[in-house]
mmCIF file of C-alpha atoms in Angstrom:
data_model
loop_
_atom_site.group_PDB
_atom_site.id
_atom_site.type_symbol
_atom_site.label_atom_id
_atom_site.label_comp_id
_atom_site.label_asym_id
_atom_site.label_seq_id
_atom_site.Cartn_x
_atom_site.Cartn_y
_atom_site.Cartn_z
ATOM 1 C CA MET A 432 240.660 87.270 151.344
ATOM 2 C CA ASP A 433 244.245 87.848 150.300
ATOM 3 C CA LEU A 434 247.298 85.601 150.477
ATOM 4 C CA ASP A 435 248.636 87.227 153.657
ATOM 5 C CA THR A 436 245.334 86.516 155.413
ATOM 6 C CA LEU A 437 245.417 82.883 154.323
ATOM 7 C CA ASN A 438 249.045 82.578 155.401
ATOM 8 C CA VAL A 439 248.349 83.723 158.972
ATOM 9 C CA ALA A 440 244.876 82.242 159.451
ATOM 10 C CA ALA A 441 244.428 79.738 162.247
ATOM 11 C CA ALA A 442 244.734 76.197 160.951
ATOM 12 C CA ASP A 443 241.039 75.375 161.497
ATOM 13 C CA ALA A 444 239.902 78.518 159.647
ATOM 14 C CA ALA A 445 242.367 77.916 156.814
ATOM 15 C CA MET A 446 241.186 74.302 156.623
ATOM 16 C CA LEU A 447 237.595 75.413 156.013
ATOM 17 C CA ASP A 448 238.686 77.863 153.309
ATOM 18 C CA LEU A 449 240.846 75.275 151.579
ATOM 19 C CA LEU A 450 238.247 72.504 151.810
ATOM 20 C CA ALA A 451 235.868 74.784 149.892
ATOM 21 C CA CYS A 452 238.434 74.691 147.086
ATOM 22 C CA CYS A 453 239.152 70.955 147.268
ATOM 23 C CA ALA A 454 237.410 68.609 149.699
ATOM 24 C CA SER A 455 240.365 66.279 150.204
ATOM 25 C CA GLU A 456 241.291 66.602 153.862
ATOM 26 C CA ARG A 457 244.842 65.386 153.237
ATOM 27 C CA TRP A 458 245.281 67.964 150.480
ATOM 28 C CA ALA A 459 243.996 70.795 152.682
ATOM 29 C CA ALA A 460 246.173 69.716 155.633
ATOM 30 C CA ALA A 461 249.252 69.568 153.407
ATOM 31 C CA MET A 462 248.460 73.027 152.045
ATOM 32 C CA ILE A 463 248.284 74.366 155.587
ATOM 33 C CA ASP A 464 251.647 72.788 156.337
ATOM 34 C CA GLU A 465 253.162 74.453 153.253
ATOM 35 C CA ARG A 466 252.288 77.969 154.418
ATOM 36 C CA PRO A 467 253.394 80.677 154.174
ATOM 37 C CA PHE A 468 253.151 81.099 150.423
ATOM 38 C CA VAL A 469 255.218 83.945 148.994
ATOM 39 C CA THR A 470 253.045 84.560 145.935
ATOM 40 C CA PRO A 471 249.712 83.288 144.617
ATOM 41 C CA ASP A 472 251.645 81.369 141.944
ATOM 42 C CA ASP A 473 253.621 79.621 144.696
ATOM 43 C CA MET A 474 250.338 78.623 146.309
ATOM 44 C CA LEU A 475 248.934 77.312 143.013
ATOM 45 C CA THR A 476 252.117 75.338 142.343
ATOM 46 C CA ALA A 477 251.987 73.818 145.825
ATOM 47 C CA ALA A 478 248.306 72.965 145.340
ATOM 48 C CA SER A 479 249.077 71.009 142.188
ATOM 49 C CA ASP A 480 252.236 69.394 143.537
ATOM 50 C CA ILE A 481 250.400 68.187 146.639
ATOM 51 C CA TRP A 482 247.381 66.982 144.646
ATOM 52 C CA TRP A 483 249.479 64.717 142.438
ATOM 53 C CA THR A 484 251.138 63.047 145.458
ATOM 54 C CA LEU A 485 247.834 61.977 147.023
ATOM 55 C CA GLU A 486 246.308 58.518 146.997
ATOM 56 C CA GLU A 487 243.210 57.496 145.049
ATOM 57 C CA GLU A 488 241.112 57.580 148.239
ATOM 58 C CA ASP A 489 242.010 61.262 148.712
ATOM 59 C CA TRP A 490 240.949 62.033 145.158
ATOM 60 C CA LEU A 491 237.682 60.159 145.656
ATOM 61 C CA GLN A 492 237.024 62.144 148.820
ATOM 62 C CA ALA A 493 237.374 65.370 146.825
ATOM 63 C CA PHE A 494 235.195 64.059 143.989
ATOM 64 C CA ALA A 495 232.435 62.992 146.390
ATOM 65 C CA ALA A 496 231.918 66.574 147.584
ATOM 66 C CA HIS A 497 230.661 67.629 144.149
ATOM 67 C CA PRO A 498 227.018 67.366 143.126
ATOM 68 C CA ARG A 499 226.202 65.535 139.937
ATOM 69 C CA ILE A 500 226.379 67.663 136.818
ATOM 70 C CA GLY A 501 222.947 69.198 136.405
ATOM 71 C CA GLU A 502 222.089 68.997 140.106
ATOM 72 C CA GLN A 503 222.338 71.908 142.500
ATOM 73 C CA SER A 504 224.350 71.797 145.690
ATOM 74 C CA PRO A 505 222.168 72.981 148.606
ATOM 75 C CA GLY A 506 223.410 75.370 151.249
ATOM 76 C CA ASN A 507 224.970 78.780 151.463
ATOM 77 C CA ASP A 508 228.520 77.713 152.220
ATOM 78 C CA ARG A 509 231.292 78.737 149.835
ATOM 79 C CA HIS A 510 231.617 75.270 148.211
ATOM 80 C CA SER A 511 227.878 75.069 147.450
ATOM 81 C CA THR A 512 227.692 78.611 146.151
ATOM 82 C CA TRP A 513 230.684 78.117 143.886
ATOM 83 C CA SER A 514 229.299 74.816 142.625
ATOM 84 C CA ARG A 515 225.989 76.407 141.651
ATOM 85 C CA THR A 516 227.835 79.177 139.797
ATOM 86 C CA GLU A 517 230.103 76.698 138.003
ATOM 87 C CA GLN A 518 227.121 74.659 136.796
ATOM 88 C CA ALA A 519 224.881 77.644 136.035
ATOM 89 C CA ALA A 520 224.460 76.710 132.370
ATOM 90 C CA THR A 521 222.744 73.447 133.264
ATOM 91 C CA THR A 522 219.817 75.266 134.886
ATOM 92 C CA SER A 523 218.686 76.656 131.542
ATOM 93 C CA ALA A 524 219.074 73.372 129.655
ATOM 94 C CA THR A 525 216.091 71.771 128.000
ATOM 95 C CA ASP A 526 214.276 68.976 129.804
ATOM 96 C CA ASP A 527 215.667 66.470 127.283
ATOM 97 C CA VAL A 528 219.260 67.543 127.985
ATOM 98 C CA ARG A 529 218.715 67.511 131.762
ATOM 99 C CA GLU A 530 217.256 64.011 131.555
ATOM 100 C CA ALA A 531 220.135 62.845 129.336
ATOM 101 C CA LEU A 532 222.644 64.346 131.783
ATOM 102 C CA ALA A 533 220.963 62.542 134.680
ATOM 103 C CA MET A 534 221.161 59.258 132.752
ATOM 104 C CA CYS A 535 224.785 59.856 131.773
ATOM 105 C CA ASN A 536 225.647 60.653 135.399
ATOM 106 C CA ARG A 537 224.105 57.332 136.497
ATOM 107 C CA ASP A 538 225.901 55.383 133.752
ATOM 108 C CA TYR A 539 229.181 57.082 134.634
ATOM 109 C CA GLU A 540 228.839 56.300 138.350
ATOM 110 C CA THR A 541 227.947 52.679 137.576
ATOM 111 C CA THR A 542 230.962 52.368 135.286
ATOM 112 C CA PHE A 543 233.571 54.196 137.349
ATOM 113 C CA GLY A 544 232.250 54.216 140.921
ATOM 114 C CA HIS A 545 232.439 57.979 141.434
ATOM 115 C CA VAL A 546 230.691 61.138 140.337
ATOM 116 C CA TYR A 547 231.273 62.467 136.813
ATOM 117 C CA LEU A 548 233.681 65.302 137.506
ATOM 118 C CA VAL A 549 234.276 67.975 134.908
ATOM 119 C CA PHE A 550 235.322 71.625 134.906
ATOM 120 C CA ALA A 551 231.899 73.046 134.099
ATOM 121 C CA SER A 552 232.522 76.792 134.278
ATOM 122 C CA GLY A 553 231.652 78.542 131.055
ATOM 123 C CA ARG A 554 230.387 75.383 129.376
ATOM 124 C CA THR A 555 226.919 74.577 128.117
ATOM 125 C CA ALA A 556 224.861 71.646 129.296
ATOM 126 C CA ASP A 557 225.141 70.147 125.806
ATOM 127 C CA GLU A 558 228.943 70.311 125.987
ATOM 128 C CA LEU A 559 228.954 68.685 129.421
ATOM 129 C CA LEU A 560 226.660 65.918 128.166
ATOM 130 C CA THR A 561 228.820 65.276 125.110
ATOM 131 C CA GLU A 562 231.938 65.041 127.254
ATOM 132 C CA CYS A 563 230.245 62.682 129.702
ATOM 133 C CA ARG A 564 229.287 60.351 126.869
ATOM 134 C CA GLU A 565 232.804 60.465 125.426
ATOM 135 C CA ARG A 566 234.411 59.759 128.780
ATOM 136 C CA LEU A 567 232.249 56.677 129.288
ATOM 137 C CA THR A 568 234.507 55.003 126.701
ATOM 138 C CA ASN A 569 237.632 55.479 128.867
ATOM 139 C CA ASP A 570 239.103 52.636 130.862
ATOM 140 C CA PRO A 571 238.813 53.069 134.648
ATOM 141 C CA GLU A 572 242.462 54.027 135.227
ATOM 142 C CA GLU A 573 242.445 56.562 132.403
ATOM 143 C CA GLU A 574 239.180 58.034 133.672
ATOM 144 C CA LEU A 575 240.394 58.320 137.258
ATOM 145 C CA LEU A 576 243.325 60.409 136.017
ATOM 146 C CA LYS A 577 241.007 62.509 133.833
ATOM 147 C CA ALA A 578 238.713 63.180 136.795
ATOM 148 C CA ALA A 579 241.764 64.076 138.914
ATOM 149 C CA GLU A 580 242.864 66.561 136.230
ATOM 150 C CA GLU A 581 239.394 68.092 136.200
ATOM 151 C CA GLN A 582 239.414 68.338 140.013
ATOM 152 C CA MET A 583 242.741 70.158 139.866
ATOM 153 C CA ARG A 584 241.319 72.632 137.335
ATOM 154 C CA ILE A 585 238.366 73.249 139.660
ATOM 155 C CA THR A 586 240.694 73.599 142.645
ATOM 156 C CA GLU A 587 242.898 76.146 140.881
ATOM 157 C CA ALA A 588 239.883 78.203 139.819
ATOM 158 C CA ARG A 589 238.481 78.128 143.337
ATOM 159 C CA LEU A 590 241.795 79.085 144.918
ATOM 160 C CA LYS A 591 241.842 82.106 142.623
ATOM 161 C CA LYS A 592 238.291 82.950 143.697
ATOM 162 C CA LEU A 593 239.287 82.526 147.336
ATOM 163 C CA LEU A 594 242.130 85.010 146.929
ATOM 164 C CA GLU A 595 240.111 87.166 144.535
ATOM 165 C CA ILE A 596 242.722 86.960 141.760
ATOM 166 C CA ASP A 597 242.270 86.386 138.023
#
């Protein structure tokens, strides 16, 4: 897909494409309202600007669409396929690391009330585990903002994939 196609797509089709990038319905609706985008950079700027105006509940909606680190998202839809690719390194992790990641995910969710969200692309399972453990020391407000930053990184990467740009 290219930017022109996204700009002229019917709202319901554009919504599905955008929700694959970020599962916040309010974010996707606002992105649709911002069209047309002149350049991909304009789209990425709008994506970030909109994201940082949303409420906590919108962020949590986006977070909830992600599988736990180390788990695979079922399905053949774009979101699931991208998620599996982003977490590819966890599939080759040792059993000990996978078990530790599962435990860290549970501890994180108990502590913060949402899934451990991290930009996983290009990172090893050991790195993701280390970061999870480090982030468990954050206070809830600090961690919510960190998870929101990570979601925005994921969103930007997925928007680039959607438009097939580097």
